[in-house]
Short mmCIF file of N, CA and C in Angstrom, two decimals:
data_model
loop_
_atom_site.label_atom_id
_atom_site.label_comp_id
_atom_site.label_asym_id
_atom_site.label_seq_id
_atom_site.Cartn_x
_atom_site.Cartn_y
_atom_site.Cartn_z
N ALA K 352 -29.86 -4.53 -13.66
CA ALA K 352 -28.51 -4.00 -14.72
C ALA K 352 -27.45 -4.52 -13.79
N ALA K 353 -26.35 -4.31 -14.99
CA ALA K 353 -24.74 -5.11 -14.46
C ALA K 353 -24.19 -4.10 -14.09
N GLY K 354 -24.73 -2.69 -13.57
CA GLY K 354 -23.54 -2.15 -13.16
C GLY K 354 -23.08 -2.47 -11.69
N PRO K 355 -24.13 -2.75 -10.72
CA PRO K 355 -23.91 -3.44 -9.11
C PRO K 355 -23.05 -4.33 -9.72
N PHE K 356 -23.30 -5.78 -10.66
CA PHE K 356 -22.89 -7.16 -10.35
C PHE K 356 -21.41 -6.70 -11.11
N ALA K 357 -21.09 -5.67 -11.47
CA ALA K 357 -19.43 -5.26 -12.20
C ALA K 357 -18.37 -5.06 -10.88
N LEU K 358 -19.54 -4.15 -9.91
CA LEU K 358 -18.61 -3.64 -8.71
C LEU K 358 -18.40 -4.44 -7.75
N PHE K 359 -19.30 -5.60 -7.72
CA PHE K 359 -19.27 -6.96 -6.64
C PHE K 359 -17.82 -7.26 -7.11
N PHE K 360 -18.00 -7.96 -8.22
CA PHE K 360 -17.00 -8.91 -8.77
C PHE K 360 -15.71 -8.02 -8.68
N LEU K 361 -15.38 -6.42 -9.27
CA LEU K 361 -13.89 -5.41 -9.02
C LEU K 361 -13.68 -5.81 -7.35
N ALA K 362 -14.65 -5.77 -6.61
CA ALA K 362 -14.04 -5.58 -5.42
C ALA K 362 -13.96 -7.20 -4.84
N GLU K 363 -14.39 -8.22 -4.96
CA GLU K 363 -13.94 -8.85 -4.93
C GLU K 363 -12.19 -9.83 -5.06
N TYR K 364 -12.36 -9.14 -6.58
CA TYR K 364 -10.79 -8.95 -7.13
C TYR K 364 -10.00 -8.22 -6.54
N ALA K 365 -10.37 -7.40 -5.54
CA ALA K 365 -9.66 -6.45 -4.93
C ALA K 365 -8.90 -6.81 -3.78
N ASN K 366 -10.56 -7.44 -3.18
CA ASN K 366 -10.24 -8.00 -2.05
C ASN K 366 -9.12 -9.06 -2.09
N ILE K 367 -9.05 -9.86 -3.60
CA ILE K 367 -8.24 -11.39 -3.76
C ILE K 367 -6.56 -11.18 -3.46
N ILE K 368 -6.66 -9.67 -4.18
CA ILE K 368 -5.17 -9.12 -4.44
C ILE K 368 -4.23 -8.50 -3.18
N ILE K 369 -5.91 -8.50 -2.40
CA ILE K 369 -4.85 -7.71 -1.02
C ILE K 369 -4.64 -9.02 -0.24
N ILE K 370 -5.23 -9.51 0.29
CA ILE K 370 -5.40 -10.87 0.97
C ILE K 370 -4.11 -11.80 0.71
N ASN K 371 -3.85 -11.67 -1.15
CA ASN K 371 -2.72 -12.34 -1.38
C ASN K 371 -1.13 -11.29 -0.80
N THR K 372 -1.38 -9.84 -1.39
CA THR K 372 -0.32 -9.26 -1.05
C THR K 372 0.24 -9.18 0.74
N LEU K 373 -1.09 -9.41 1.26
CA LEU K 373 -0.11 -9.57 2.72
C LEU K 373 -0.15 -11.08 2.82
N SER K 374 -0.48 -11.92 2.14
CA SER K 374 0.13 -13.28 2.50
C SER K 374 1.56 -13.23 2.33
N VAL K 375 2.35 -12.66 1.48
CA VAL K 375 3.42 -12.69 0.76
C VAL K 375 4.25 -11.59 2.05
N VAL K 376 3.52 -10.54 2.31
CA VAL K 376 4.62 -10.22 3.53
C VAL K 376 4.61 -10.68 4.14
N LEU K 377 3.38 -11.71 4.87
CA LEU K 377 3.35 -12.22 6.53
C LEU K 377 4.00 -13.50 6.31
N PHE K 378 3.72 -14.35 5.12
CA PHE K 378 4.55 -15.54 4.84
C PHE K 378 5.62 -16.26 4.01
N ILE K 379 5.50 -15.11 2.79
CA ILE K 379 6.99 -15.70 2.08
C ILE K 379 7.42 -15.09 2.34
N GLY K 380 7.83 -13.46 2.68
CA GLY K 380 8.65 -12.80 2.81
C GLY K 380 8.81 -11.93 1.60
N SER K 381 9.05 -9.85 1.41
CA SER K 381 9.06 -9.14 0.45
C SER K 381 9.84 -8.94 0.64
N THR K 382 11.05 -8.37 1.66
CA THR K 382 11.90 -7.54 2.19
C THR K 382 13.73 -8.46 1.87
N HIS K 383 13.55 -9.49 1.17
CA HIS K 383 14.83 -10.47 1.44
C HIS K 383 15.67 -10.00 0.07
N SER K 384 16.22 -9.01 -0.14
CA SER K 384 16.68 -9.44 -1.40
C SER K 384 18.08 -8.91 -1.48
N PHE K 385 19.29 -9.00 -2.22
CA PHE K 385 19.97 -8.08 -2.55
C PHE K 385 20.49 -6.89 -3.00
N ILE K 386 19.37 -6.51 -3.57
CA ILE K 386 19.33 -5.13 -4.03
C ILE K 386 18.25 -4.64 -3.59
N PRO K 387 18.45 -3.32 -2.78
CA PRO K 387 17.19 -3.05 -1.52
C PRO K 387 16.23 -2.64 -2.55
N GLU K 388 16.62 -2.06 -4.12
CA GLU K 388 15.61 -1.50 -4.94
C GLU K 388 14.62 -2.29 -5.53
N LEU K 389 14.84 -3.77 -5.25
CA LEU K 389 13.72 -4.85 -6.53
C LEU K 389 12.59 -4.85 -5.32
N SER K 390 12.75 -4.17 -3.68
CA SER K 390 12.07 -4.84 -3.28
C SER K 390 10.50 -4.63 -3.80
N THR K 391 10.22 -3.56 -3.84
CA THR K 391 8.85 -3.56 -4.56
C THR K 391 8.58 -4.47 -5.77
N VAL K 392 9.87 -4.49 -6.78
CA VAL K 392 8.91 -5.08 -7.76
C VAL K 392 8.94 -6.76 -7.40
N LEU K 393 10.41 -6.91 -6.59
CA LEU K 393 9.77 -8.61 -5.98
C LEU K 393 7.94 -8.49 -5.05
N LEU K 394 7.97 -7.86 -4.58
CA LEU K 394 6.51 -8.08 -3.91
C LEU K 394 5.49 -7.76 -4.76
N ILE K 395 5.50 -7.37 -5.69
CA ILE K 395 3.91 -7.43 -6.49
C ILE K 395 4.72 -8.39 -7.22
N LEU K 396 5.56 -8.83 -8.30
CA LEU K 396 5.86 -9.90 -8.47
C LEU K 396 5.49 -11.79 -7.87
N LYS K 397 5.81 -11.69 -6.35
CA LYS K 397 4.92 -12.70 -5.62
C LYS K 397 3.53 -12.34 -5.68
N ALA K 398 3.06 -11.37 -5.26
CA ALA K 398 1.27 -11.35 -5.29
C ALA K 398 1.25 -11.27 -6.71
N ALA K 399 1.55 -11.41 -7.53
CA ALA K 399 0.98 -11.41 -8.84
C ALA K 399 1.05 -12.86 -8.82
N LEU K 400 1.95 -13.63 -8.61
CA LEU K 400 2.16 -15.12 -8.93
C LEU K 400 1.55 -15.70 -7.80
N LEU K 401 0.90 -15.69 -6.78
CA LEU K 401 0.16 -15.60 -5.58
C LEU K 401 -1.34 -15.75 -6.44
N THR K 402 -1.58 -14.75 -6.70
CA THR K 402 -3.10 -14.27 -7.18
C THR K 402 -2.86 -15.11 -8.38
N ALA K 403 -2.05 -15.87 -9.55
CA ALA K 403 -2.92 -16.38 -10.46
C ALA K 403 -2.87 -18.15 -10.26
N VAL K 404 -2.36 -18.49 -9.10
CA VAL K 404 -2.48 -19.44 -8.53
C VAL K 404 -3.94 -19.77 -8.02
N PHE K 405 -4.31 -18.47 -7.25
CA PHE K 405 -5.24 -18.51 -6.40
C PHE K 405 -6.52 -18.56 -7.57
N ILE K 406 -6.10 -17.79 -8.21
CA ILE K 406 -7.74 -17.48 -9.76
C ILE K 406 -7.35 -18.88 -10.60
#
């Protein structure tokens, strides 16, 4: 059936996003902005860019 297969790939993609977010925080830096309100947005954008490159 397709249920376990879908859950497996959902877990794999979640793992990719989590590891890329951790990589952004550790290696690229996420809080070095002049506007502190944008730090969350910058973290999400950098993680999304790294995820797009990874996939």
